[in-house]
PDB file of C-alpha atoms and ligand atoms in Angstrom:
ATOM      1  CA  MET A1176      -1.590   0.063 -15.800  1.00 96.00           C
ATOM      2  CA  ARG A1177      -5.248   0.199 -14.971  1.00 97.00           C
ATOM      3  CA  PHE A1178      -7.957  -0.449 -11.962  1.00 98.00           C
ATOM      4  CA  ASP A1179     -10.833  -1.371 -12.064  1.00 98.00           C
ATOM      5  CA  ILE A1180     -12.481  -0.913  -8.446  1.00 98.00           C
ATOM      6  CA  LEU A1181     -15.925  -2.705  -7.083  1.00 98.00           C
ATOM      7  CA  THR A1182     -17.739  -1.150  -4.477  1.00 98.00           C
ATOM      8  CA  LEU A1183     -20.713  -0.575  -2.928  1.00 98.00           C
ATOM      9  CA  PHE A1184     -19.381   2.946  -2.221  1.00 98.00           C
ATOM     10  CA  PRO A1185     -17.987   4.018  -5.329  1.00 98.00           C
ATOM     11  CA  ASP A1186     -17.839   7.839  -3.759  1.00 98.00           C
ATOM     12  CA  LEU A1187     -15.284   6.955  -1.574  1.00 98.00           C
ATOM     13  CA  PHE A1188     -12.898   7.405  -4.407  1.00 98.00           C
ATOM     14  CA  SER A1189     -13.937  11.066  -6.302  1.00 96.00           C
ATOM     15  CA  PRO A1190     -11.458  12.541  -2.973  1.00 96.00           C
ATOM     16  CA  PHE A1191      -8.951  10.597  -4.119  1.00 95.00           C
ATOM     17  CA  LEU A1192      -8.915   9.707  -7.920  1.00 93.00           C
ATOM     18  CA  ARG A1193      -8.583  13.779  -7.774  1.00 91.00           C
ATOM     19  CA  GLU A1194      -5.350  13.473  -5.748  1.00 88.00           C
ATOM     20  CA  SER A1195      -2.189  15.393  -7.516  1.00 84.00           C
ATOM     21  CA  ILE A1196      -0.141  12.333  -8.518  1.00 90.00           C
ATOM     22  CA  LEU A1197      -2.859  10.256  -8.905  1.00 93.00           C
ATOM     23  CA  GLY A1198      -4.783  12.942 -10.563  1.00 92.00           C
ATOM     24  CA  ARG A1199      -1.806  13.859 -12.116  1.00 94.00           C
ATOM     25  CA  ALA A1200      -1.026  10.147 -13.837  1.00 94.00           C
ATOM     26  CA  VAL A1201      -5.250   9.433 -14.680  1.00 93.00           C
ATOM     27  CA  LYS A1202      -5.229  12.433 -17.119  1.00 94.00           C
ATOM     28  CA  SER A1203      -1.867  11.582 -18.968  1.00 95.00           C
ATOM     29  CA  GLY A1204      -3.230   8.238 -19.467  1.00 96.00           C
ATOM     30  CA  LEU A1205      -0.267   6.120 -16.945  1.00 96.00           C
ATOM     31  CA  VAL A1206      -2.861   5.297 -14.637  1.00 97.00           C
ATOM     32  CA  ASP A1207      -6.378   4.406 -15.416  1.00 97.00           C
ATOM     33  CA  ILE A1208      -8.910   4.203 -13.040  1.00 97.00           C
ATOM     34  CA  ARG A1209     -12.654   2.258 -13.418  1.00 98.00           C
ATOM     35  CA  LEU A1210     -14.955   1.849 -10.865  1.00 98.00           C
ATOM     36  CA  THR A1211     -18.089  -0.365 -10.797  1.00 98.00           C
ATOM     37  CA  ASP A1212     -20.832  -0.077  -8.172  1.00 98.00           C
ATOM     38  CA  ILE A1213     -21.723  -3.446  -7.475  1.00 98.00           C
ATOM     39  CA  ARG A1214     -25.628  -2.445  -5.965  1.00 98.00           C
ATOM     40  CA  SER A1215     -26.342  -1.549  -9.833  1.00 98.00           C
ATOM     41  CA  PHE A1216     -25.913  -5.574 -10.070  1.00 98.00           C
ATOM     42  CA  ALA A1217     -28.111  -6.491  -7.717  1.00 98.00           C
ATOM     43  CA  HIS A1218     -31.323  -8.033  -8.555  1.00 98.00           C
ATOM     44  CA  GLY A1219     -35.144  -7.134  -7.482  1.00 96.00           C
ATOM     45  CA  PRO A1220     -36.844  -3.808  -6.280  1.00 97.00           C
ATOM     46  CA  HIS A1221     -34.834  -2.750  -3.579  1.00 97.00           C
ATOM     47  CA  ASN A1222     -31.206  -3.705  -5.167  1.00 98.00           C
ATOM     48  CA  VAL A1223     -31.038  -5.942  -2.236  1.00 98.00           C
ATOM     49  CA  THR A1224     -26.742  -6.755  -1.642  1.00 98.00           C
ATOM     50  CA  ASP A1225     -26.304  -8.819   1.265  1.00 98.00           C
ATOM     51  CA  ASP A1226     -28.768 -10.786   3.307  1.00 98.00           C
ATOM     52  CA  ARG A1227     -28.505 -13.164   6.739  1.00 98.00           C
ATOM     53  CA  PRO A1228     -25.532 -15.404   7.437  1.00 98.00           C
ATOM     54  CA  TYR A1229     -26.838 -19.325   6.773  1.00 98.00           C
ATOM     55  CA  GLY A1230     -25.890 -21.089   9.966  1.00 98.00           C
ATOM     56  CA  GLY A1231     -26.947 -17.753  11.777  1.00 98.00           C
ATOM     57  CA  GLY A1232     -24.594 -15.650  13.848  1.00 97.00           C
ATOM     58  CA  ASN A1233     -24.542 -11.561  13.777  1.00 96.00           C
ATOM     59  CA  GLY A1234     -23.864  -9.019  11.224  1.00 96.00           C
ATOM     60  CA  MET A1235     -24.342 -10.047   6.832  1.00 98.00           C
ATOM     61  CA  VAL A1236     -22.781 -11.407   4.473  1.00 98.00           C
ATOM     62  CA  MET A1237     -21.733  -9.906   0.520  1.00 98.00           C
ATOM     63  CA  LYS A1238     -24.672 -11.437  -1.401  1.00 98.00           C
ATOM     64  CA  PRO A1239     -22.496 -13.572  -4.609  1.00 98.00           C
ATOM     65  CA  GLY A1240     -24.308 -12.632  -7.201  1.00 98.00           C
ATOM     66  CA  PRO A1241     -24.017  -9.045  -7.270  1.00 98.00           C
ATOM     67  CA  VAL A1242     -20.621  -8.890  -6.589  1.00 98.00           C
ATOM     68  CA  TYR A1243     -19.955 -11.965  -9.660  1.00 98.00           C
ATOM     69  CA  ARG A1244     -22.391  -9.968 -12.372  1.00 98.00           C
ATOM     70  CA  ALA A1245     -19.935  -7.174 -11.737  1.00 98.00           C
ATOM     71  CA  LEU A1246     -17.091  -8.810 -12.127  1.00 98.00           C
ATOM     72  CA  GLN A1247     -18.341 -10.909 -14.659  1.00 98.00           C
ATOM     73  CA  SER A1248     -18.970  -7.476 -16.721  1.00 98.00           C
ATOM     74  CA  ILE A1249     -15.316  -5.706 -16.920  1.00 98.00           C
ATOM     75  CA  ASP A1250     -13.942  -6.202 -19.704  1.00 97.00           C
ATOM     76  CA  ARG A1251     -10.146  -8.000 -19.278  1.00 97.00           C
ATOM     77  CA  PRO A1252      -8.756  -7.025 -22.118  1.00 95.00           C
ATOM     78  CA  HIS A1253      -4.954  -7.904 -20.558  1.00 85.00           C
ATOM     79  CA  ARG A1254      -3.454 -11.212 -20.482  1.00 85.00           C
ATOM     80  CA  ASP A1255      -2.164 -10.765 -17.099  1.00 94.00           C
ATOM     81  CA  SER A1256      -5.106  -9.038 -15.238  1.00 97.00           C
ATOM     82  CA  LEU A1257      -5.481 -10.284 -11.382  1.00 98.00           C
ATOM     83  CA  VAL A1258      -8.595  -9.625  -9.053  1.00 98.00           C
ATOM     84  CA  ILE A1259      -7.651  -9.083  -5.694  1.00 98.00           C
ATOM     85  CA  LEU A1260     -10.357  -9.146  -2.915  1.00 98.00           C
ATOM     86  CA  LEU A1261      -9.133  -6.350   0.185  1.00 98.00           C
ATOM     87  CA  THR A1262     -10.346  -8.745   3.365  1.00 98.00           C
ATOM     88  CA  PRO A1263      -9.143  -8.394   7.036  1.00 98.00           C
ATOM     89  CA  GLN A1264      -8.510 -12.359   5.801  1.00 97.00           C
ATOM     90  CA  GLY A1265      -5.755 -11.601   2.576  1.00 98.00           C
ATOM     91  CA  LYS A1266      -2.189 -11.731   2.926  1.00 98.00           C
ATOM     92  CA  PRO A1267      -0.151  -8.319   4.583  1.00 98.00           C
ATOM     93  CA  LEU A1268       0.453  -6.018   1.643  1.00 98.00           C
ATOM     94  CA  GLU A1269       4.140  -5.587   1.824  1.00 97.00           C
ATOM     95  CA  GLN A1270       6.290  -3.455  -0.502  1.00 96.00           C
ATOM     96  CA  SER A1271       7.749  -6.317  -2.206  1.00 96.00           C
ATOM     97  CA  MET A1272       3.579  -7.291  -3.167  1.00 98.00           C
ATOM     98  CA  ALA A1273       3.561  -3.611  -4.704  1.00 98.00           C
ATOM     99  CA  TRP A1274       6.351  -3.824  -7.226  1.00 97.00           C
ATOM    100  CA  GLU A1275       4.557  -7.364  -7.919  1.00 98.00           C
ATOM    101  CA  LEU A1276       1.318  -5.978  -8.332  1.00 98.00           C
ATOM    102  CA  ALA A1277       3.049  -2.215 -10.523  1.00 97.00           C
ATOM    103  CA  ARG A1278       3.932  -5.110 -13.262  1.00 97.00           C
ATOM    104  CA  ARG A1279       0.589  -6.392 -14.439  1.00 97.00           C
ATOM    105  CA  ASP A1280      -1.665  -4.269 -16.532  1.00 97.00           C
ATOM    106  CA  GLN A1281      -4.896  -5.144 -15.011  1.00 98.00           C
ATOM    107  CA  LEU A1282      -6.168  -5.271 -10.501  1.00 98.00           C
ATOM    108  CA  ILE A1283      -9.471  -5.625 -10.649  1.00 98.00           C
ATOM    109  CA  LEU A1284      -9.953  -4.518  -6.687  1.00 98.00           C
ATOM    110  CA  ILE A1285     -13.032  -6.472  -4.499  1.00 98.00           C
ATOM    111  CA  CYS A1286     -14.166  -4.375  -2.004  1.00 98.00           C
ATOM    112  CA  GLY A1287     -16.147  -6.064   0.957  1.00 95.00           C
ATOM    113  CA  ARG A1288     -18.024  -4.442   3.167  1.00 92.00           C
ATOM    114  CA  TYR A1289     -20.514  -5.996   5.908  1.00 90.00           C
ATOM    115  CA  GLU A1290     -19.185  -9.277   7.655  1.00 93.00           C
ATOM    116  CA  GLY A1291     -17.443 -10.177   4.954  1.00 93.00           C
ATOM    117  CA  MET A1292     -18.543 -12.339   1.422  1.00 97.00           C
ATOM    118  CA  ASP A1293     -19.396 -15.482   0.481  1.00 98.00           C
ATOM    119  CA  GLU A1294     -16.732 -17.776   0.264  1.00 98.00           C
ATOM    120  CA  ARG A1295     -18.044 -19.013  -3.061  1.00 98.00           C
ATOM    121  CA  ILE A1296     -16.600 -15.786  -4.741  1.00 97.00           C
ATOM    122  CA  ARG A1297     -13.409 -15.997  -2.994  1.00 96.00           C
ATOM    123  CA  THR A1298     -13.097 -19.473  -4.363  1.00 97.00           C
ATOM    124  CA  SER A1299     -13.821 -19.174  -7.573  1.00 96.00           C
ATOM    125  CA  ASP A1300     -13.433 -15.124  -9.072  1.00 97.00           C
ATOM    126  CA  VAL A1301     -10.361 -14.350  -6.628  1.00 98.00           C
ATOM    127  CA  ASP A1302      -6.305 -14.626  -7.333  1.00 98.00           C
ATOM    128  CA  LEU A1303      -5.145 -12.786  -4.477  1.00 98.00           C
ATOM    129  CA  GLU A1304      -6.457 -11.612  -1.075  1.00 98.00           C
ATOM    130  CA  LEU A1305      -4.684  -8.989   0.399  1.00 98.00           C
ATOM    131  CA  SER A1306      -4.994  -6.989   3.440  1.00 98.00           C
ATOM    132  CA  ILE A1307      -3.277  -3.969   4.896  1.00 98.00           C
ATOM    133  CA  GLY A1308      -2.833  -4.760   8.545  1.00 98.00           C
ATOM    134  CA  ASP A1309      -3.921  -5.586  11.322  1.00 98.00           C
ATOM    135  CA  TYR A1310      -6.497  -3.473  13.041  1.00 98.00           C
ATOM    136  CA  VAL A1311     -10.274  -3.625  11.636  1.00 98.00           C
ATOM    137  CA  LEU A1312     -11.517  -0.566   9.173  1.00 98.00           C
ATOM    138  CA  SER A1313     -15.729  -0.666   8.098  1.00 97.00           C
ATOM    139  CA  GLY A1314     -14.858  -1.954   4.564  1.00 98.00           C
ATOM    140  CA  GLY A1315     -12.172  -2.664   1.561  1.00 98.00           C
ATOM    141  CA  GLU A1316     -12.359   0.701   0.011  1.00 98.00           C
ATOM    142  CA  LEU A1317      -9.701   2.818   2.198  1.00 98.00           C
ATOM    143  CA  ALA A1318      -7.663  -0.672   1.506  1.00 98.00           C
ATOM    144  CA  ALA A1319      -8.246  -0.880  -2.075  1.00 98.00           C
ATOM    145  CA  MET A1320      -6.788   2.877  -1.899  1.00 98.00           C
ATOM    146  CA  VAL A1321      -3.939   2.462  -0.615  1.00 98.00           C
ATOM    147  CA  VAL A1322      -2.882  -0.863  -2.810  1.00 98.00           C
ATOM    148  CA  ILE A1323      -4.022   1.824  -5.965  1.00 98.00           C
ATOM    149  CA  ASP A1324      -1.429   4.749  -3.935  1.00 97.00           C
ATOM    150  CA  ALA A1325       1.202   1.623  -3.356  1.00 97.00           C
ATOM    151  CA  VAL A1326       0.777   0.160  -6.480  1.00 97.00           C
ATOM    152  CA  SER A1327       0.784   3.498  -9.087  1.00 97.00           C
ATOM    153  CA  ARG A1328       3.198   5.112  -7.599  1.00 96.00           C
ATOM    154  CA  LEU A1329       5.524   2.277  -8.666  1.00 96.00           C
ATOM    155  CA  VAL A1330       4.506   2.848 -12.385  1.00 96.00           C
ATOM    156  CA  PRO A1331       7.005   4.549 -14.477  1.00 94.00           C
ATOM    157  CA  GLY A1332       6.059   7.959 -15.322  1.00 93.00           C
ATOM    158  CA  VAL A1333       4.196   8.250 -12.326  1.00 93.00           C
ATOM    159  CA  LEU A1334       5.892  10.103 -10.146  1.00 87.00           C
ATOM    160  CA  GLY A1335       8.197  12.153 -12.486  1.00 67.00           C
ATOM    161  CA  GLY A1336      10.726  14.190 -11.932  1.00 52.00           C
ATOM    162  CA  GLU A1337       8.867  14.578  -8.615  1.00 53.00           C
ATOM    163  CA  ARG A1338      11.330  12.828  -6.472  1.00 56.00           C
ATOM    164  CA  SER A1339      12.689   9.131  -7.008  1.00 56.00           C
ATOM    165  CA  ASN A1340      11.351   5.908  -5.776  1.00 57.00           C
ATOM    166  CA  LEU A1341      14.446   3.713  -5.365  1.00 55.00           C
ATOM    167  CA  ASP A1342      15.528   5.519  -1.735  1.00 49.00           C
ATOM    168  CA  ASP A1343      12.353   5.597  -0.392  1.00 55.00           C
ATOM    169  CA  SER A1344      12.058   3.808   3.523  1.00 49.00           C
ATOM    170  CA  PHE A1345      11.501   0.345   2.396  1.00 56.00           C
ATOM    171  CA  GLU A1346      13.071   0.060  -0.689  1.00 72.00           C
ATOM    172  CA  ASP A1347      16.189  -0.964   1.198  1.00 87.00           C
ATOM    173  CA  GLY A1348      14.151  -2.750   3.952  1.00 94.00           C
ATOM    174  CA  LEU A1349      15.533   0.051   6.269  1.00 97.00           C
ATOM    175  CA  LEU A1350      13.755   2.900   7.914  1.00 98.00           C
ATOM    176  CA  GLU A1351      14.608   6.208   6.821  1.00 97.00           C
ATOM    177  CA  TYR A1352      17.226   8.872   8.546  1.00 98.00           C
ATOM    178  CA  PRO A1353      16.069  12.073  10.036  1.00 98.00           C
ATOM    179  CA  HIS A1354      15.184  14.952   7.269  1.00 98.00           C
ATOM    180  CA  TYR A1355      15.853  18.477   8.006  1.00 98.00           C
ATOM    181  CA  THR A1356      15.348  22.373   6.183  1.00 98.00           C
ATOM    182  CA  ARG A1357      15.293  25.556   7.185  1.00 98.00           C
ATOM    183  CA  PRO A1358      15.823  27.225   8.937  1.00 98.00           C
ATOM    184  CA  ARG A1359      19.169  26.206  10.683  1.00 98.00           C
ATOM    185  CA  ILE A1360      17.471  26.984  14.705  1.00 98.00           C
ATOM    186  CA  PHE A1361      14.097  25.912  15.167  1.00 98.00           C
ATOM    187  CA  ASN A1362      12.590  26.321  18.459  1.00 98.00           C
ATOM    188  CA  GLY A1363      16.368  26.258  20.062  1.00 98.00           C
ATOM    189  CA  LYS A1364      16.821  22.775  18.080  1.00 98.00           C
ATOM    190  CA  GLU A1365      19.527  23.188  15.894  1.00 98.00           C
ATOM    191  CA  VAL A1366      19.883  20.727  12.362  1.00 98.00           C
ATOM    192  CA  PRO A1367      22.884  18.674  13.368  1.00 98.00           C
ATOM    193  CA  ALA A1368      26.274  19.999  12.186  1.00 98.00           C
ATOM    194  CA  VAL A1369      27.370  16.835   9.716  1.00 98.00           C
ATOM    195  CA  LEU A1370      24.990  17.736   7.862  1.00 98.00           C
ATOM    196  CA  LEU A1371      25.776  21.669   7.566  1.00 98.00           C
ATOM    197  CA  SER A1372      29.735  20.534   6.705  1.00 98.00           C
ATOM    198  CA  GLY A1373      29.690  19.899   3.248  1.00 98.00           C
ATOM    199  CA  ASP A1374      31.550  16.613   3.405  1.00 98.00           C
ATOM    200  CA  HIS A1375      29.387  14.726   1.534  1.00 98.00           C
ATOM    201  CA  GLU A1376      30.845  10.659   2.634  1.00 98.00           C
ATOM    202  CA  LYS A1377      30.997  12.286   6.549  1.00 98.00           C
ATOM    203  CA  ILE A1378      26.790  12.632   5.302  1.00 98.00           C
ATOM    204  CA  ARG A1379      26.090   9.142   3.623  1.00 98.00           C
ATOM    205  CA  LEU A1380      27.828   7.202   6.370  1.00 98.00           C
ATOM    206  CA  TRP A1381      26.042  10.103   9.433  1.00 98.00           C
ATOM    207  CA  ARG A1382      22.387   9.261   7.451  1.00 98.00           C
ATOM    208  CA  ARG A1383      22.717   5.809   7.574  1.00 98.00           C
ATOM    209  CA  THR A1384      23.560   5.359  11.226  1.00 98.00           C
ATOM    210  CA  GLU A1385      20.604   7.013  11.766  1.00 98.00           C
ATOM    211  CA  SER A1386      18.803   4.462   9.501  1.00 98.00           C
ATOM    212  CA  LEU A1387      20.109   1.118  10.740  1.00 98.00           C
ATOM    213  CA  LYS A1388      20.222   3.003  14.685  1.00 98.00           C
ATOM    214  CA  ARG A1389      16.128   4.351  13.768  1.00 98.00           C
ATOM    215  CA  THR A1390      15.664   0.217  12.224  1.00 98.00           C
ATOM    216  CA  LEU A1391      17.214  -1.746  15.420  1.00 97.00           C
ATOM    217  CA  GLU A1392      15.523   0.526  18.126  1.00 97.00           C
ATOM    218  CA  ARG A1393      11.784   0.232  16.407  1.00 98.00           C
ATOM    219  CA  ARG A1394      11.740  -2.210  13.827  1.00 98.00           C
ATOM    220  CA  PRO A1395      14.081  -4.676  14.886  1.00 98.00           C
ATOM    221  CA  ASP A1396      11.156  -7.581  12.799  1.00 98.00           C
ATOM    222  CA  LEU A1397      12.529  -5.005   9.342  1.00 97.00           C
ATOM    223  CA  PHE A1398      16.087  -6.921   9.542  1.00 97.00           C
ATOM    224  CA  LYS A1399      15.136 -10.475   8.485  1.00 97.00           C
ATOM    225  CA  LYS A1400      14.108  -8.989   4.783  1.00 95.00           C
ATOM    226  CA  ALA A1401      16.582  -5.765   4.853  1.00 95.00           C
ATOM    227  CA  ARG A1402      19.494  -6.050   2.002  1.00 92.00           C
ATOM    228  CA  LEU A1403      22.543  -4.850   4.526  1.00 96.00           C
ATOM    229  CA  LYS A1404      26.056  -4.594   3.221  1.00 97.00           C
ATOM    230  CA  GLU A1405      29.231  -5.030   4.712  1.00 98.00           C
ATOM    231  CA  GLU A1406      29.229  -1.647   5.972  1.00 98.00           C
ATOM    232  CA  ASP A1407      25.894  -1.870   7.262  1.00 98.00           C
ATOM    233  CA  LYS A1408      27.214  -4.937   9.572  1.00 97.00           C
ATOM    234  CA  ALA A1409      30.007  -3.226  10.689  1.00 98.00           C
ATOM    235  CA  ILE A1410      28.064   0.303  11.646  1.00 98.00           C
ATOM    236  CA  LEU A1411      25.309  -2.908  12.495  1.00 97.00           C
ATOM    237  CA  ALA A1412      28.019  -3.952  15.527  1.00 97.00           C
ATOM    238  CA  LYS A1413      29.429  -0.993  16.828  1.00 97.00           C
ATOM    239  CA  LEU A1414      25.666   0.393  18.109  1.00 97.00           C
ATOM    240  CA  LYS A1415      25.160  -2.730  19.165  1.00 95.00           C
ATOM    241  CA  LYS A1416      28.321  -2.380  21.168  1.00 96.00           C
ATOM    242  CA  LYS A1417      27.761   0.792  22.594  1.00 94.00           C
ATOM    243  CA  ALA A1418      24.069  -0.778  23.764  1.00 93.00           C
ATOM    244  CA  ASP A1419      25.624  -3.284  25.533  1.00 93.00           C
ATOM    245  CA  SER A1420      28.097  -1.051  27.468  1.00 95.00           C
ATOM    246  CA  SER A1421      25.577   2.018  28.051  1.00 87.00           C
TER     247      SER A1421
HETATM  248  C1  9D3 B2006     -15.520  -6.018  13.309  1.00 82.60           C
HETATM  249  C2  9D3 B2006     -15.785  -7.347  12.279  1.00 82.60           C
HETATM  250  N1  9D3 B2006     -15.037  -8.482  12.207  1.00 82.60           N
HETATM  251  C3  9D3 B2006     -15.734  -9.773  13.258  1.00 82.60           C
HETATM  252  C4  9D3 B2006     -14.489  -9.559  13.948  1.00 82.60           C
HETATM  253  C5  9D3 B2006     -14.942  -8.842  11.497  1.00 82.60           C
HETATM  254  C6  9D3 B2006     -14.284  -7.399  10.293  1.00 82.60           C
HETATM  255  C7  9D3 B2006     -15.126  -8.098   8.821  1.00 82.60           C
HETATM  256  C8  9D3 B2006     -15.240  -7.335   7.835  1.00 82.60           C
HETATM  257  C9  9D3 B2006     -13.448  -6.796  10.169  1.00 82.60           C
HETATM  258  C10 9D3 B2006     -13.636  -6.234   9.485  1.00 82.60           C
HETATM  259  C11 9D3 B2006     -13.912  -5.728   8.012  1.00 82.60           C
HETATM  260  C12 9D3 B2006     -14.201  -5.205   6.861  1.00 82.60           C
HETATM  261  N2  9D3 B2006     -12.567  -4.762   6.735  1.00 82.60           N
HETATM  262  C13 9D3 B2006     -11.893  -5.044   5.570  1.00 82.60           C
HETATM  263  O1  9D3 B2006     -13.184  -5.116   4.336  1.00 82.60           O
HETATM  264  C14 9D3 B2006     -11.009  -4.747   5.359  1.00 82.60           C
HETATM  265  C15 9D3 B2006      -9.585  -4.548   6.071  1.00 82.60           C
HETATM  266  C16 9D3 B2006      -9.637  -4.430   7.048  1.00 82.60           C
HETATM  267  O2  9D3 B2006     -10.888  -4.343   8.062  1.00 82.60           O
HETATM  268  N3  9D3 B2006      -8.047  -4.021   7.686  1.00 82.60           N
HETATM  269  C17 9D3 B2006      -6.940  -4.209   7.203  1.00 82.60           C
HETATM  270  N4  9D3 B2006      -7.589  -4.417   5.577  1.00 82.60           N
HETATM  271  C18 9D3 B2006      -8.671  -4.396   4.822  1.00 82.60           C
HETATM  272  S1  9D3 B2006      -8.708  -4.730   3.467  1.00 82.60           S
HETATM  273  C19 9D3 B2006      -9.965  -5.411   3.555  1.00 82.60           C
END
């Protein structure tokens, strides 16, 4: 899987790219990440990449030329490369999209700065616009790192034997159950007895119930897309009955 990042701030990516799991994936060749500095495609003695908005108003706009030339400079040896613009106006990133992106051979990520990018880049050169949520960032760089993190860990072999991404939170659309490790008593708080019982069926049921309880309390919106089994529906019905009677 290859990622190309187009940015005015390539240095922001160095610690992220060295980070353990991704760093190992890059070393092993499973993931190839290349940085392209948009500024090196600017013209003129001052390498200007932004300009004042037509029509007036506050802030600056990224000039289309440097981004366009940076994009043209990217080699696209693969048939299914995708050009993604990180923007607050994009489709909010979800796990299902991360899985879809992980099937591609090459993702080309364009990070915006300033108030935004000239509209003509968006309309003629971009395949997909992504946001990572409804809050204001200073630019697309952190969003690009979020996309790379979420997608590359789904590439076969990247996580290694370290852990499985199959039972992660969100893979079945629910929040995760609470986790505990040693010591058995910490600051006076005990590990739930069921987890020490050795009864695997009881433990599975307890965890599923906690998952459903948390999702109901914190993220009821997730039930719209969750894949619920008959057992889940039965547990949910019980939880709701309990909530109504209290
Ligand atoms: C304060 C500036 N805003 C005017 C009301 C518009 C604005 C422009 C540029 C807000 C943020 C940004 C920079 N953000 C991104 O490039 C970005 C982003 C984000 O801010 N939130 C969530 N996902 C993303 S993806 C790219």
